[in-house]
PDB file of C-alpha atoms in Angstrom:
ATOM      1  CA  UNK A   1     -36.825 -39.619   6.188  1.00 64.00           C
ATOM      2  CA  UNK A   2     -34.309 -36.994   5.109  1.00 73.00           C
ATOM      3  CA  UNK A   3     -35.673 -34.217   2.964  1.00 80.00           C
ATOM      4  CA  UNK A   4     -33.462 -31.981   0.822  1.00 83.00           C
ATOM      5  CA  UNK A   5     -34.753 -28.973  -1.041  1.00 90.00           C
ATOM      6  CA  UNK A   6     -32.593 -27.382  -3.709  1.00 91.00           C
ATOM      7  CA  UNK A   7     -33.341 -24.284  -5.683  1.00 94.00           C
ATOM      8  CA  UNK A   8     -33.431 -24.625  -9.459  1.00 94.00           C
ATOM      9  CA  UNK A   9     -30.043 -22.891  -9.616  1.00 94.00           C
ATOM     10  CA  UNK A  10     -28.537 -25.254  -7.007  1.00 91.00           C
ATOM     11  CA  UNK A  11     -29.959 -28.264  -8.827  1.00 91.00           C
ATOM     12  CA  UNK A  12     -28.474 -27.069 -12.123  1.00 91.00           C
ATOM     13  CA  UNK A  13     -25.045 -26.644 -10.523  1.00 87.00           C
ATOM     14  CA  UNK A  14     -25.255 -30.086  -8.902  1.00 88.00           C
ATOM     15  CA  UNK A  15     -25.988 -31.688 -12.266  1.00 91.00           C
ATOM     16  CA  UNK A  16     -23.281 -29.812 -14.193  1.00 91.00           C
ATOM     17  CA  UNK A  17     -20.466 -32.377 -14.412  1.00 89.00           C
ATOM     18  CA  UNK A  18     -18.822 -30.334 -17.188  1.00 94.00           C
ATOM     19  CA  UNK A  19     -17.936 -27.652 -14.631  1.00 88.00           C
ATOM     20  CA  UNK A  20     -15.675 -30.074 -12.762  1.00 88.00           C
ATOM     21  CA  UNK A  21     -13.974 -31.160 -15.972  1.00 92.00           C
ATOM     22  CA  UNK A  22     -13.295 -27.513 -16.795  1.00 93.00           C
ATOM     23  CA  UNK A  23     -12.105 -26.824 -13.241  1.00 91.00           C
ATOM     24  CA  UNK A  24      -9.668 -29.738 -13.410  1.00 92.00           C
ATOM     25  CA  UNK A  25      -8.275 -28.489 -16.737  1.00 96.00           C
ATOM     26  CA  UNK A  26      -7.948 -24.943 -15.362  1.00 95.00           C
ATOM     27  CA  UNK A  27      -6.203 -26.237 -12.216  1.00 94.00           C
ATOM     28  CA  UNK A  28      -3.615 -28.026 -14.369  1.00 95.00           C
ATOM     29  CA  UNK A  29      -2.980 -24.853 -16.390  1.00 96.00           C
ATOM     30  CA  UNK A  30      -2.615 -22.713 -13.262  1.00 94.00           C
ATOM     31  CA  UNK A  31      -0.159 -25.179 -11.692  1.00 94.00           C
ATOM     32  CA  UNK A  32       1.886 -25.274 -14.909  1.00 95.00           C
ATOM     33  CA  UNK A  33       1.979 -21.469 -15.048  1.00 93.00           C
ATOM     34  CA  UNK A  34       2.977 -21.263 -11.384  1.00 93.00           C
ATOM     35  CA  UNK A  35       5.849 -23.696 -12.094  1.00 92.00           C
ATOM     36  CA  UNK A  36       7.028 -21.553 -15.025  1.00 93.00           C
ATOM     37  CA  UNK A  37       6.701 -18.422 -12.918  1.00 91.00           C
ATOM     38  CA  UNK A  38       8.707 -20.030 -10.099  1.00 91.00           C
ATOM     39  CA  UNK A  39      11.502 -20.880 -12.532  1.00 90.00           C
ATOM     40  CA  UNK A  40      11.614 -17.327 -13.899  1.00 90.00           C
ATOM     41  CA  UNK A  41      11.566 -15.762 -10.446  1.00 88.00           C
ATOM     42  CA  UNK A  42      14.329 -18.062  -9.212  1.00 85.00           C
ATOM     43  CA  UNK A  43      16.451 -17.100 -12.222  1.00 86.00           C
ATOM     44  CA  UNK A  44      15.874 -13.397 -11.527  1.00 85.00           C
ATOM     45  CA  UNK A  45      16.628 -13.759  -7.819  1.00 84.00           C
ATOM     46  CA  UNK A  46      19.858 -15.637  -8.547  1.00 81.00           C
ATOM     47  CA  UNK A  47      20.935 -12.676 -10.669  1.00 81.00           C
ATOM     48  CA  UNK A  48      19.963 -10.302  -7.823  1.00 80.00           C
ATOM     49  CA  UNK A  49      22.472 -11.990  -5.498  1.00 77.00           C
ATOM     50  CA  UNK A  50      20.051 -12.602  -2.633  1.00 82.00           C
ATOM     51  CA  UNK A  51      21.525 -14.232   0.478  1.00 86.00           C
ATOM     52  CA  UNK A  52      22.146 -17.989  -0.011  1.00 86.00           C
ATOM     53  CA  UNK A  53      19.829 -18.915   2.875  1.00 84.00           C
ATOM     54  CA  UNK A  54      16.905 -17.357   0.967  1.00 86.00           C
ATOM     55  CA  UNK A  55      17.767 -19.223  -2.219  1.00 83.00           C
ATOM     56  CA  UNK A  56      18.465 -22.579  -0.539  1.00 83.00           C
ATOM     57  CA  UNK A  57      14.863 -23.788  -0.688  1.00 81.00           C
ATOM     58  CA  UNK A  58      13.208 -24.754  -3.943  1.00 78.00           C
ATOM     59  CA  UNK A  59       9.751 -23.556  -4.928  1.00 82.00           C
ATOM     60  CA  UNK A  60       6.640 -25.312  -3.732  1.00 89.00           C
ATOM     61  CA  UNK A  61       3.043 -25.620  -4.945  1.00 91.00           C
ATOM     62  CA  UNK A  62       0.072 -25.918  -2.584  1.00 90.00           C
ATOM     63  CA  UNK A  63      -3.635 -26.393  -3.162  1.00 91.00           C
ATOM     64  CA  UNK A  64      -6.829 -26.961  -1.267  1.00 87.00           C
ATOM     65  CA  UNK A  65     -10.589 -26.599  -1.349  1.00 85.00           C
ATOM     66  CA  UNK A  66     -11.491 -24.771   1.836  1.00 77.00           C
ATOM     67  CA  UNK A  67     -10.290 -21.158   1.687  1.00 76.00           C
ATOM     68  CA  UNK A  68     -12.771 -19.216   3.807  1.00 75.00           C
ATOM     69  CA  UNK A  69     -14.549 -22.581   4.293  1.00 73.00           C
ATOM     70  CA  UNK A  70     -15.637 -23.146   0.690  1.00 78.00           C
ATOM     71  CA  UNK A  71     -13.339 -21.809  -2.045  1.00 87.00           C
ATOM     72  CA  UNK A  72     -10.781 -23.896  -3.974  1.00 91.00           C
ATOM     73  CA  UNK A  73      -7.324 -22.329  -4.132  1.00 90.00           C
ATOM     74  CA  UNK A  74      -3.738 -22.828  -5.329  1.00 92.00           C
ATOM     75  CA  UNK A  75      -0.585 -21.141  -4.104  1.00 91.00           C
ATOM     76  CA  UNK A  76       3.016 -21.197  -5.142  1.00 93.00           C
ATOM     77  CA  UNK A  77       6.149 -20.148  -3.277  1.00 91.00           C
ATOM     78  CA  UNK A  78       8.801 -19.316  -5.859  1.00 89.00           C
ATOM     79  CA  UNK A  79      11.399 -18.546  -3.217  1.00 88.00           C
ATOM     80  CA  UNK A  80      10.985 -19.159   0.477  1.00 88.00           C
ATOM     81  CA  UNK A  81      12.968 -19.078   3.652  1.00 89.00           C
ATOM     82  CA  UNK A  82      11.225 -19.756   6.946  1.00 87.00           C
ATOM     83  CA  UNK A  83      13.215 -19.746  10.177  1.00 87.00           C
ATOM     84  CA  UNK A  84      11.072 -18.736  13.137  1.00 87.00           C
ATOM     85  CA  UNK A  85      10.233 -15.037  12.762  1.00 87.00           C
ATOM     86  CA  UNK A  86      12.654 -14.685   9.822  1.00 90.00           C
ATOM     87  CA  UNK A  87      10.405 -14.894   6.751  1.00 88.00           C
ATOM     88  CA  UNK A  88      11.187 -14.280   3.106  1.00 90.00           C
ATOM     89  CA  UNK A  89       8.731 -15.639   0.598  1.00 89.00           C
ATOM     90  CA  UNK A  90       7.443 -14.716  -2.835  1.00 89.00           C
ATOM     91  CA  UNK A  91       3.986 -16.280  -2.944  1.00 88.00           C
ATOM     92  CA  UNK A  92       1.428 -16.299  -5.744  1.00 90.00           C
ATOM     93  CA  UNK A  93      -2.139 -17.166  -4.787  1.00 90.00           C
ATOM     94  CA  UNK A  94      -5.175 -18.056  -6.892  1.00 90.00           C
ATOM     95  CA  UNK A  95      -8.501 -18.341  -5.112  1.00 89.00           C
ATOM     96  CA  UNK A  96     -11.499 -19.239  -7.260  1.00 89.00           C
ATOM     97  CA  UNK A  97     -13.709 -16.177  -7.714  1.00 86.00           C
ATOM     98  CA  UNK A  98     -11.003 -13.746  -6.517  1.00 84.00           C
ATOM     99  CA  UNK A  99      -8.137 -11.916  -8.255  1.00 83.00           C
ATOM    100  CA  UNK A 100      -4.714 -13.554  -8.403  1.00 85.00           C
ATOM    101  CA  UNK A 101      -2.363 -12.098  -5.809  1.00 84.00           C
ATOM    102  CA  UNK A 102       1.431 -11.959  -5.833  1.00 85.00           C
ATOM    103  CA  UNK A 103       3.011 -11.329  -2.458  1.00 84.00           C
ATOM    104  CA  UNK A 104       6.444 -10.705  -1.048  1.00 85.00           C
ATOM    105  CA  UNK A 105       6.161 -11.737   2.594  1.00 86.00           C
ATOM    106  CA  UNK A 106       9.057 -10.648   4.774  1.00 87.00           C
ATOM    107  CA  UNK A 107       9.625 -10.554   8.518  1.00 87.00           C
ATOM    108  CA  UNK A 108      12.298 -10.712  11.194  1.00 89.00           C
ATOM    109  CA  UNK A 109      15.870 -10.176  10.043  1.00 91.00           C
ATOM    110  CA  UNK A 110      14.772 -10.076   6.394  1.00 90.00           C
ATOM    111  CA  UNK A 111      12.418  -7.198   7.154  1.00 87.00           C
ATOM    112  CA  UNK A 112      15.292  -5.354   8.827  1.00 89.00           C
ATOM    113  CA  UNK A 113      17.525  -6.094   5.815  1.00 90.00           C
ATOM    114  CA  UNK A 114      15.112  -5.140   3.027  1.00 88.00           C
ATOM    115  CA  UNK A 115      12.867  -2.498   4.616  1.00 86.00           C
ATOM    116  CA  UNK A 116      15.258   0.400   3.824  1.00 90.00           C
ATOM    117  CA  UNK A 117      15.328  -0.634   0.149  1.00 88.00           C
ATOM    118  CA  UNK A 118      11.554  -1.033  -0.008  1.00 87.00           C
ATOM    119  CA  UNK A 119      10.818   2.270   1.720  1.00 87.00           C
ATOM    120  CA  UNK A 120      13.333   4.096  -0.479  1.00 91.00           C
ATOM    121  CA  UNK A 121      11.447   2.771  -3.522  1.00 89.00           C
ATOM    122  CA  UNK A 122       7.937   2.863  -2.074  1.00 86.00           C
ATOM    123  CA  UNK A 123       6.547   5.550  -4.402  1.00 88.00           C
ATOM    124  CA  UNK A 124       7.866   3.789  -7.509  1.00 90.00           C
ATOM    125  CA  UNK A 125       6.492   0.450  -6.296  1.00 86.00           C
ATOM    126  CA  UNK A 126       3.089   1.968  -5.512  1.00 84.00           C
ATOM    127  CA  UNK A 127       3.034   3.667  -8.934  1.00 88.00           C
ATOM    128  CA  UNK A 128       3.612   0.227 -10.453  1.00 85.00           C
ATOM    129  CA  UNK A 129       0.525  -1.129  -8.622  1.00 81.00           C
ATOM    130  CA  UNK A 130       2.152  -2.624  -5.518  1.00 80.00           C
ATOM    131  CA  UNK A 131       0.515  -2.227  -2.105  1.00 76.00           C
ATOM    132  CA  UNK A 132       2.264  -2.384   1.237  1.00 75.00           C
ATOM    133  CA  UNK A 133       0.612  -4.133   4.147  1.00 73.00           C
ATOM    134  CA  UNK A 134       1.745  -4.298   7.748  1.00 70.00           C
ATOM    135  CA  UNK A 135      -0.284  -6.837   9.673  1.00 69.00           C
ATOM    136  CA  UNK A 136      -0.111  -9.385  12.455  1.00 70.00           C
ATOM    137  CA  UNK A 137      -0.737 -12.303  10.092  1.00 72.00           C
ATOM    138  CA  UNK A 138       1.599 -12.098   7.090  1.00 68.00           C
ATOM    139  CA  UNK A 139      -0.181 -15.039   5.433  1.00 70.00           C
ATOM    140  CA  UNK A 140      -3.611 -13.385   5.173  1.00 68.00           C
ATOM    141  CA  UNK A 141      -4.587 -13.569   1.504  1.00 62.00           C
ATOM    142  CA  UNK A 142      -8.113 -12.183   1.729  1.00 61.00           C
ATOM    143  CA  UNK A 143      -7.227  -9.120  -0.327  1.00 53.00           C
ATOM    144  CA  UNK A 144     -10.687  -7.668  -0.677  1.00 48.00           C
ATOM    145  CA  UNK A 145      -9.251  -4.183  -1.298  1.00 46.00           C
ATOM    146  CA  UNK A 146      -7.083  -5.154  -4.292  1.00 44.00           C
ATOM    147  CA  UNK A 147      -8.097  -5.030  -7.928  1.00 45.00           C
ATOM    148  CA  UNK A 148      -7.155  -7.881 -10.252  1.00 43.00           C
ATOM    149  CA  UNK A 149      -3.873  -6.347 -11.507  1.00 44.00           C
ATOM    150  CA  UNK A 150      -2.498  -5.229  -8.142  1.00 45.00           C
ATOM    151  CA  UNK A 151       0.072  -6.798  -5.893  1.00 47.00           C
ATOM    152  CA  UNK A 152       0.650  -6.696  -2.165  1.00 49.00           C
ATOM    153  CA  UNK A 153       3.952  -6.588  -0.289  1.00 51.00           C
ATOM    154  CA  UNK A 154       3.485  -7.953   3.242  1.00 48.00           C
ATOM    155  CA  UNK A 155       5.983  -6.613   5.738  1.00 46.00           C
TER     156      UNK A 155
END
C-alpha cells in the first residue's frame, strides 16, 4: 500500500483550486502584455533602422512549467535573429516567484556591430538600471543578483 504524508501547508495548497484559476488569469494577462510590449518594441526598432535581417523575424511567445525543475514561466522575444553564433534578441522573461527580466542577448557579428555603441553608453545604461553580463550561456535567466526593476544586457 502506498502511503503519502503531507504537511498541513502542503495539504492546503493541494486543495486550493482557486490558486490555479488565478494563475490561469494571470498567465493570460502576462501574455497579453508581452504581445503589446512586442508590438511597441518592434515599432521602436523599425524607427531605429536596425539591419533588415534582425527585423525579419516576428515576435514569439514561449511558456512552460519546469524552470529550474519546478517553476512556471513565460518568455517573449520581441525581436530575434538567430543564425549560428550570430544572436540578436530582445527577450522578456517572467518566472513565477522571481522578478521580471528584460534582456538584450547579442553574440557573433551582432556583438561586434553593437559592442562599441554599448560600451560607449555603458555608464548611462548602468545609471538607468541596466546590467551587463558576459557569460558562456547567453540564455541563462537565473538572475539571482537582480532586483525587480533591473535589466540585464547579455553580451
